[in-house]
mmCIF file of C-alpha atoms in Angstrom:
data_model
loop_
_atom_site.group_PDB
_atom_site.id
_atom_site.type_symbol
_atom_site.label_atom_id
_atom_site.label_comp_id
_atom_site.label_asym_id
_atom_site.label_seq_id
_atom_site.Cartn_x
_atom_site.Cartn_y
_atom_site.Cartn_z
ATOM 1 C CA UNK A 1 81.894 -70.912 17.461
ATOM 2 C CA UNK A 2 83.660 -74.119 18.164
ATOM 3 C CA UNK A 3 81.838 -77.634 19.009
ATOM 4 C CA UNK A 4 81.955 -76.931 22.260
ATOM 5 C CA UNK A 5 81.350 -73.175 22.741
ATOM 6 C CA UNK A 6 79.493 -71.586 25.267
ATOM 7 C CA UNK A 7 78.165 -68.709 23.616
ATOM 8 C CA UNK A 8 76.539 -67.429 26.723
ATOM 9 C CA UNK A 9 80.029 -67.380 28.830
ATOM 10 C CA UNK A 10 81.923 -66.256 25.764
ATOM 11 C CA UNK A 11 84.491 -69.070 26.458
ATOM 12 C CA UNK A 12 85.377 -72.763 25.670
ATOM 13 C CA UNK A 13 84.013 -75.203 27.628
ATOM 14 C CA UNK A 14 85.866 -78.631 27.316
ATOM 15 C CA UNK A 15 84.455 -81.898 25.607
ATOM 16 C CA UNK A 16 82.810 -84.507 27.670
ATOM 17 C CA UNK A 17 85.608 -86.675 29.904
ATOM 18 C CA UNK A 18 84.668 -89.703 27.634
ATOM 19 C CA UNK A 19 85.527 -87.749 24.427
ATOM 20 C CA UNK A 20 87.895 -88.183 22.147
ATOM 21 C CA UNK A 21 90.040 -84.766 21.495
ATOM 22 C CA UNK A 22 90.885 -85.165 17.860
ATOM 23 C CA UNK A 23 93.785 -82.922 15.998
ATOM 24 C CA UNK A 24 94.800 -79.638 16.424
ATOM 25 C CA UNK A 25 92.046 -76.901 15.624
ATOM 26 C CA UNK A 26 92.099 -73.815 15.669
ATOM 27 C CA UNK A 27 88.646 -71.790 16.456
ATOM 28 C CA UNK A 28 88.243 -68.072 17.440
ATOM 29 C CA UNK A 29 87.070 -68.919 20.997
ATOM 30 C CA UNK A 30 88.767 -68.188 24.015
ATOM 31 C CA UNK A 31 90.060 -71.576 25.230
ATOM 32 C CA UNK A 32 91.763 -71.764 28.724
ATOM 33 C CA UNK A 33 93.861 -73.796 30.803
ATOM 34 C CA UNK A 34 95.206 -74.971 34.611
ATOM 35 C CA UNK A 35 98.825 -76.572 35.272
ATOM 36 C CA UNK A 36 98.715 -79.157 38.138
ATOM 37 C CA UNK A 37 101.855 -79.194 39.518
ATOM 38 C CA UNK A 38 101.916 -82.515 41.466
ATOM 39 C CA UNK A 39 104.899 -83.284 44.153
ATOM 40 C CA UNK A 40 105.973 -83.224 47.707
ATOM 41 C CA UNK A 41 109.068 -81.929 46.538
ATOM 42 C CA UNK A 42 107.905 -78.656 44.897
ATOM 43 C CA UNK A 43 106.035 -77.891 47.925
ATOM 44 C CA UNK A 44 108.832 -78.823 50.704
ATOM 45 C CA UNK A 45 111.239 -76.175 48.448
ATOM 46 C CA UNK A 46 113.803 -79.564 47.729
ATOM 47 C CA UNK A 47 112.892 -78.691 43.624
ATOM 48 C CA UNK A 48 112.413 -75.644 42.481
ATOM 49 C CA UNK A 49 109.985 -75.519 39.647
ATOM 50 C CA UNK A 50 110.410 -75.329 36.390
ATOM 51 C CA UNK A 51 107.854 -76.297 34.167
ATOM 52 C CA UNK A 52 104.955 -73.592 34.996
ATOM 53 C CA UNK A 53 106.665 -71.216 32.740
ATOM 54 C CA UNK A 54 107.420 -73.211 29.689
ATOM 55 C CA UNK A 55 103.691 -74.068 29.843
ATOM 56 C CA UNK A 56 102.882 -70.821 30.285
ATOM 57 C CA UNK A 57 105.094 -69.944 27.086
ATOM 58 C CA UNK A 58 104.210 -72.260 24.886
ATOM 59 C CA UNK A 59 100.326 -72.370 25.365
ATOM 60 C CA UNK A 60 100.229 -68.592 24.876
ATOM 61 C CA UNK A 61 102.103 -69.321 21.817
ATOM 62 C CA UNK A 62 99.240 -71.623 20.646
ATOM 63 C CA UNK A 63 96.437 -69.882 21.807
ATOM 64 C CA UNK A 64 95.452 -71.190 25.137
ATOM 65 C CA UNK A 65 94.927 -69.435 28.051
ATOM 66 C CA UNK A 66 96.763 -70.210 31.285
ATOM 67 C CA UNK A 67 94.068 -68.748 34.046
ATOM 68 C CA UNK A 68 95.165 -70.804 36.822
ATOM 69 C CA UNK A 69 98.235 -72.974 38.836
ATOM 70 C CA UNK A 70 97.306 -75.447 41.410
ATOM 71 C CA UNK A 71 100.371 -77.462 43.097
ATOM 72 C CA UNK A 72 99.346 -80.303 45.170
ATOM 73 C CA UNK A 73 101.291 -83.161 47.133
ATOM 74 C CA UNK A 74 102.000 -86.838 46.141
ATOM 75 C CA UNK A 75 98.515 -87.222 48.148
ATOM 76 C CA UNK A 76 95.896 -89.606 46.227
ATOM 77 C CA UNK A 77 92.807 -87.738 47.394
ATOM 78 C CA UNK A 78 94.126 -84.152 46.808
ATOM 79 C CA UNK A 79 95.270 -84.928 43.532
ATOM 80 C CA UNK A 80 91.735 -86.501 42.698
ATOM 81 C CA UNK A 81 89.761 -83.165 44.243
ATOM 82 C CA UNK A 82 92.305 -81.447 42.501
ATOM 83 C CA UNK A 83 92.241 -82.594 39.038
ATOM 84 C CA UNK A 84 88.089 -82.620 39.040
ATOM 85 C CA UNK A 85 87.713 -79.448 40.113
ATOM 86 C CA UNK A 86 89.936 -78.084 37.309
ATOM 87 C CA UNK A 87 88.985 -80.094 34.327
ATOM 88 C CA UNK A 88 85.381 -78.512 35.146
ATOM 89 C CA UNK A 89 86.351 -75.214 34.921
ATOM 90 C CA UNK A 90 88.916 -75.176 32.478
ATOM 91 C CA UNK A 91 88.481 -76.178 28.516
ATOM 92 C CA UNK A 92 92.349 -78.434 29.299
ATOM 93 C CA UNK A 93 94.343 -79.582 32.332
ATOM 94 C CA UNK A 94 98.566 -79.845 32.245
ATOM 95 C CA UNK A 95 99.612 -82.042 35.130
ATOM 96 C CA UNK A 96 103.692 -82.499 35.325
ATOM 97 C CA UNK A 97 104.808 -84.948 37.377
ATOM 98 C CA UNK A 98 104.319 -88.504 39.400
ATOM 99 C CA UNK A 99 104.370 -90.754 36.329
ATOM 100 C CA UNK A 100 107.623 -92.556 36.799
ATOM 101 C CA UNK A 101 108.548 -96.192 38.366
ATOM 102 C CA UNK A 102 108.876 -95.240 42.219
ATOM 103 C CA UNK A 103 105.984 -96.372 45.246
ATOM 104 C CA UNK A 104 105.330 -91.972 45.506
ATOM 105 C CA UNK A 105 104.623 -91.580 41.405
ATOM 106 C CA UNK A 106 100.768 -92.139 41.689
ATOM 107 C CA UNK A 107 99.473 -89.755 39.324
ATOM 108 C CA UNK A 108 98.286 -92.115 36.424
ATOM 109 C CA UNK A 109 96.146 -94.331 39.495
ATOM 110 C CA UNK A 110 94.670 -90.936 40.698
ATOM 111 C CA UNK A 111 93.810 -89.860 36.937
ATOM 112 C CA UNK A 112 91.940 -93.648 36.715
ATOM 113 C CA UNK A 113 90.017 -92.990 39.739
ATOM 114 C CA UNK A 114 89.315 -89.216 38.684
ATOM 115 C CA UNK A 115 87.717 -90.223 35.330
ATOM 116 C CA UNK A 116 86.656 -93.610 36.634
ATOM 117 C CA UNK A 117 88.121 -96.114 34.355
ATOM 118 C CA UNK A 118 90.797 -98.947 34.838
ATOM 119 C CA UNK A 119 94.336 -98.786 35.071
ATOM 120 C CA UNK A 120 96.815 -101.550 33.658
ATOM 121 C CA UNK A 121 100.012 -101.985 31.705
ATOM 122 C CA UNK A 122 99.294 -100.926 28.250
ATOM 123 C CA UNK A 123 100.948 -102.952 24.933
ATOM 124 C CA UNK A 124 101.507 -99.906 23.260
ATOM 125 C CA UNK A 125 103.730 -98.461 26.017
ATOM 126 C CA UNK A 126 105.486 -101.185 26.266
ATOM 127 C CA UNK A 127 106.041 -101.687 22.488
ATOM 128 C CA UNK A 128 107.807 -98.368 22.690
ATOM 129 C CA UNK A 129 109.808 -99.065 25.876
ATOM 130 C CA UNK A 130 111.355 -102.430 25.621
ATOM 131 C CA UNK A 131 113.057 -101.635 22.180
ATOM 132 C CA UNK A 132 114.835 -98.984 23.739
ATOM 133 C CA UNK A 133 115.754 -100.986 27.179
ATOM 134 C CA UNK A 134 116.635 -103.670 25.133
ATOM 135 C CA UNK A 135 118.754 -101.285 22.901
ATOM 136 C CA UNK A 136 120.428 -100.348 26.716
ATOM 137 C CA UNK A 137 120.490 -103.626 27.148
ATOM 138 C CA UNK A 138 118.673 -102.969 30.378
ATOM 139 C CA UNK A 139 115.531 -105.177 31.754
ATOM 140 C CA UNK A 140 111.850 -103.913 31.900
ATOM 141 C CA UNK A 141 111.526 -104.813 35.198
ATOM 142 C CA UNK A 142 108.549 -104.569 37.331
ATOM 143 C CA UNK A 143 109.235 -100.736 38.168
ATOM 144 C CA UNK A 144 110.024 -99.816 34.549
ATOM 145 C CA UNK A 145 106.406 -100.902 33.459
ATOM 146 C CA UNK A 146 104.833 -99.077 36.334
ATOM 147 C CA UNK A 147 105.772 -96.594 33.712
ATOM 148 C CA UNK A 148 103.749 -98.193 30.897
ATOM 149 C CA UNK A 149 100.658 -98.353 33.362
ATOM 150 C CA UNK A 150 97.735 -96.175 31.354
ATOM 151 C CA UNK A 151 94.413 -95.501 32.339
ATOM 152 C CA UNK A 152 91.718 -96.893 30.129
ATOM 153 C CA UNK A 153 91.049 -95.074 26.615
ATOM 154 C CA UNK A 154 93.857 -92.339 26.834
ATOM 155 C CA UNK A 155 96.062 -91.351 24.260
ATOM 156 C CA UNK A 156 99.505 -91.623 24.456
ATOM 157 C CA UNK A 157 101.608 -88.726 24.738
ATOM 158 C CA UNK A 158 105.183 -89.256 23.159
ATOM 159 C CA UNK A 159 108.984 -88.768 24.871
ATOM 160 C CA UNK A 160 111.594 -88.989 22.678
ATOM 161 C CA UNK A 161 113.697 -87.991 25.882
ATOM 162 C CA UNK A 162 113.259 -91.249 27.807
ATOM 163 C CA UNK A 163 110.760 -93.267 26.032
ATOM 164 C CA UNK A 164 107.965 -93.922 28.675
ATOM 165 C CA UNK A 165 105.086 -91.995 27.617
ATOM 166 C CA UNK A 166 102.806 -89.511 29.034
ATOM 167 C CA UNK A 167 98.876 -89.354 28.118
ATOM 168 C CA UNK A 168 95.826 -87.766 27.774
ATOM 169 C CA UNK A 169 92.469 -88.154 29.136
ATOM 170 C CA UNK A 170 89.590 -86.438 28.472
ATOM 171 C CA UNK A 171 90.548 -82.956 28.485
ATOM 172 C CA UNK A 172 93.448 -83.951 30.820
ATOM 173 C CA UNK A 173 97.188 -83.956 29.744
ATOM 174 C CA UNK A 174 99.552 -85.475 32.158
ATOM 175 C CA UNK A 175 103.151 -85.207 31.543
ATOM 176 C CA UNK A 176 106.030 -86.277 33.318
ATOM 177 C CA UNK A 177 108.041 -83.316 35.951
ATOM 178 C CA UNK A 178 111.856 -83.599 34.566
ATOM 179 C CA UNK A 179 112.102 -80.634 32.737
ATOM 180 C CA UNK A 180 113.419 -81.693 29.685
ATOM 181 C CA UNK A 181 111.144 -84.600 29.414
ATOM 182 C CA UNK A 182 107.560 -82.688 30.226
ATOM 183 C CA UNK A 183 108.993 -79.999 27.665
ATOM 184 C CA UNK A 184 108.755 -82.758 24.793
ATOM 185 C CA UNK A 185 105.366 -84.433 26.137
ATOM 186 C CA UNK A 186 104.032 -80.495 26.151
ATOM 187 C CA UNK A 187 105.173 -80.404 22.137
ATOM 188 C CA UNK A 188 103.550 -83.915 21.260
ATOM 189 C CA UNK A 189 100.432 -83.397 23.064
ATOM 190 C CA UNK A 190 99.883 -80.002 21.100
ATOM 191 C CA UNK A 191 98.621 -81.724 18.198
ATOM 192 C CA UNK A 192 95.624 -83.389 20.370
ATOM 193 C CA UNK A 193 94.195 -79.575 21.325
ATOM 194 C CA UNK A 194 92.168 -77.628 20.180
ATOM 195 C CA UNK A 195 93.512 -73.195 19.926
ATOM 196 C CA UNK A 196 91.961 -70.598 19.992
ATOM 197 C CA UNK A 197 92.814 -66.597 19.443
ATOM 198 C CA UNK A 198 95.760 -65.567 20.545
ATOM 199 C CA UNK A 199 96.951 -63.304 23.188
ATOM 200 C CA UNK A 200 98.216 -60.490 21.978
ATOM 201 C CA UNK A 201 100.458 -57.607 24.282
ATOM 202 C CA UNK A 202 101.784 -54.132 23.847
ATOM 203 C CA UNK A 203 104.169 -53.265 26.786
ATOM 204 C CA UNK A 204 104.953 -49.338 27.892
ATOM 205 C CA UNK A 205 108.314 -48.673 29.705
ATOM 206 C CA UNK A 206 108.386 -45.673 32.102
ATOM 207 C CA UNK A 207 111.361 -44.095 34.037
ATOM 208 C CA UNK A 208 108.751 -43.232 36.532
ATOM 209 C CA UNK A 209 107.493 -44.881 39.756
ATOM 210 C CA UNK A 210 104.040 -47.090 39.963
ATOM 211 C CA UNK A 211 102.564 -44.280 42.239
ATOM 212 C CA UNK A 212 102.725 -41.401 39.716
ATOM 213 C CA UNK A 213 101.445 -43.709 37.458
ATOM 214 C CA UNK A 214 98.947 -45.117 38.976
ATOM 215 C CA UNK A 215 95.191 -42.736 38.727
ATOM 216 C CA UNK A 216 96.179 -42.297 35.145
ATOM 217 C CA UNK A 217 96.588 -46.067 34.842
ATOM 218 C CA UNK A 218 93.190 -47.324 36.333
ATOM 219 C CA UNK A 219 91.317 -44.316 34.603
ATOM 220 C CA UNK A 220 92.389 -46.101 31.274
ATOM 221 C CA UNK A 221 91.322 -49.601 32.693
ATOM 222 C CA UNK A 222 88.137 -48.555 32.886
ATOM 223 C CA UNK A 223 88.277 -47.025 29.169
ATOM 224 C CA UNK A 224 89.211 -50.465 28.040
ATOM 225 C CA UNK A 225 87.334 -53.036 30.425
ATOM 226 C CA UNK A 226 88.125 -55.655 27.870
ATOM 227 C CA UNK A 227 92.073 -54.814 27.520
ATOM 228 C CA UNK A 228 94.236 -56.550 30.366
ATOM 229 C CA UNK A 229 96.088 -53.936 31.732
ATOM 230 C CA UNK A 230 99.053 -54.428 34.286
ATOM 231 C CA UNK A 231 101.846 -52.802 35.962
ATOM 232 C CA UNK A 232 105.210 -54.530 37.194
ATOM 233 C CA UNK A 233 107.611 -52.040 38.716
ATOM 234 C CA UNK A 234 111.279 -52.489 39.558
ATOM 235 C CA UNK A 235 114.370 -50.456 41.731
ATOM 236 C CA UNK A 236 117.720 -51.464 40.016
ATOM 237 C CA UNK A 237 120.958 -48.720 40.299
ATOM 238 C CA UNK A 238 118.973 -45.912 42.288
ATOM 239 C CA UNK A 239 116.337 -45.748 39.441
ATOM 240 C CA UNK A 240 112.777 -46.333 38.952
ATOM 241 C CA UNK A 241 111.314 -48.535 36.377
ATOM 242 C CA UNK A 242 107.733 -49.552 35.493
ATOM 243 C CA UNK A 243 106.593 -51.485 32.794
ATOM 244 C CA UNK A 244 102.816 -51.373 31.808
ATOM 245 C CA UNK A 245 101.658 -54.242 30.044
ATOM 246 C CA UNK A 246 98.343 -54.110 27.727
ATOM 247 C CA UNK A 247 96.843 -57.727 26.579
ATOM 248 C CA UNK A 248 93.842 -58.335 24.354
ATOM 249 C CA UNK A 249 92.633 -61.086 21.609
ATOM 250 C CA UNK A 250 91.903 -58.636 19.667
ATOM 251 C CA UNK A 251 94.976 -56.830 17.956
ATOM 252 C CA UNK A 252 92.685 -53.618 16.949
ATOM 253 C CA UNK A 253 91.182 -53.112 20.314
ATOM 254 C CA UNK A 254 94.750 -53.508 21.488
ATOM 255 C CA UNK A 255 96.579 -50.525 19.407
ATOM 256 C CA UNK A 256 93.800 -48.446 20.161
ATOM 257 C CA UNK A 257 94.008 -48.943 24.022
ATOM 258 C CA UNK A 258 98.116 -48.992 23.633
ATOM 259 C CA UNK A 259 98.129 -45.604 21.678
ATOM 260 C CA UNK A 260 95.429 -43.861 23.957
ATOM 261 C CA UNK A 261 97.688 -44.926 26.818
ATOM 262 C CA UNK A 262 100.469 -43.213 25.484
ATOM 263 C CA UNK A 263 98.787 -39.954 24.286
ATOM 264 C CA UNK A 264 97.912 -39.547 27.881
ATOM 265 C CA UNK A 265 101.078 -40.364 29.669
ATOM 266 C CA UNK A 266 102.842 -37.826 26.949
ATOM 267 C CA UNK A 267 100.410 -35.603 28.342
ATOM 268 C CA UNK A 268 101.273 -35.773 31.384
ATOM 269 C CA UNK A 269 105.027 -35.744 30.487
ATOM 270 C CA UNK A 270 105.137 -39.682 31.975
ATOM 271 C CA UNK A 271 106.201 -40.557 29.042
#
């Protein structure tokens, strides 16, 4: 088990906040993960989000579990409650957005107060920014270094997008909410976590509706309490479609609950 295994839970439980998260390791716990989608315009519908999935992607990739998405509004005290609550529960926290130079981007101040630590213009930020504002030939004004502002013992989190960096505290990465931009932070940061085994999924296509389906389905669940089982159905041209999804850590457990589940739908000529 990893450093900071629970053995009792069975899960990951994440370092201290004052901790420093070194390179990437990989252990065979299950580690898991919240996005904290932070903005007044995901919730008012004026942006439609992006970034949840490409999180969710590329931390199943790695070995990470995504258990849970919170979006809050540019609000100091619900991204505070927010941010606490979630680093307790889960072994990492990705926050996307409120980092840039406007009076609404408060994230980094509400990560500060979170973890309890100072706030100020950091030289390192800065020694990346100005080389590429002066390369624009473009001043770091007082707005652009609300940008470089970094709470107190994080690491930096690269952008070769747009220069101004994202960072991570404690178990927390924060990451800007363009897009592109978050989707390079999210590769940088990578190298600061820690992995664990990774999710694997066998998926079952059936011309046949969820309600045929269905007793077969949930008698096999309870075969295979430790296989994730699930069942997404869909109505395109006149025809039925559902797709039964099987996910497990453990490849072996997984073929065995995938084949069973199609030895009984042949059975039953679902299949």
């Amino acid at each position: 088990m990893g450093l900071y295994s629970n053995p009792a839970a069975g899960c990951y439980t994440p370092p201290p906040s004052d901790c420093i998260v070194g390179p990437l390791v990989t252990t065979p716990d299950i580690i898991t993960a919240a996005a904290l989608i932070i903005g007044d315009e995901i919730l008012s519908g004026r942006t439609k989000d992006k970034n949840i999935g490409t999180i969710a992607d590329h931390l199943t990739s790695i070995g990470i579990q995504l258990r849970e998405v919170r979006v809050v509004p540019d609000d100091e005290a619900g991204i505070i409650t927010a941010v606490n609550a979630l680093r307790a529960r889960y072994s990492y926290v990705f926050s996307t957005g409120g980092i840039g130079p406007t009076h609404d981007d408060i994230t980094a101040d509400c990560m500060a107060k979170a973890f309890g630590v100072t706030i100020d213009i950091d030289p390192r930020a800065v020694a990346l920014m100005k080389p590429a504002y002066d390369k624009r030939g473009l001043e770091l004004n007082e707005a652009r270094l609300r940008m470089a502002r970094i709470p107190a013992g994080a690491t930096l989190i690269a952008n070769t997008v747009s220069i101004a960096p994202g960072f991570m505290i404690g178990n927390v990465v924060v990451m800007a909410g363009v897009p592109a931009i978050m989707s390079d932070m999210l590769k940088d940061a990578t190298q600061h976590l820690r992995t664990g085994a990774k999710m694997c999924s066998e998926t079952i296509v059936l011309s046949h509706p969820e309600a045929e389906i269905a007793g077969l389905f949930s008698d096999h669940q309870r075969a295979f309490p430790d296989v994730v089982m699930g069942s997404y159905p869909s109505f395109n041209d006149g025809k039925y479609k559902t797709e039964l999804v099987l996910r497990s850590c453990d490849p072996a457990r997984l073929t065995e609950a995938a084949e069973g589940l199609r030895l009984k739908l042949k059975t039953g000529r679902l299949l």
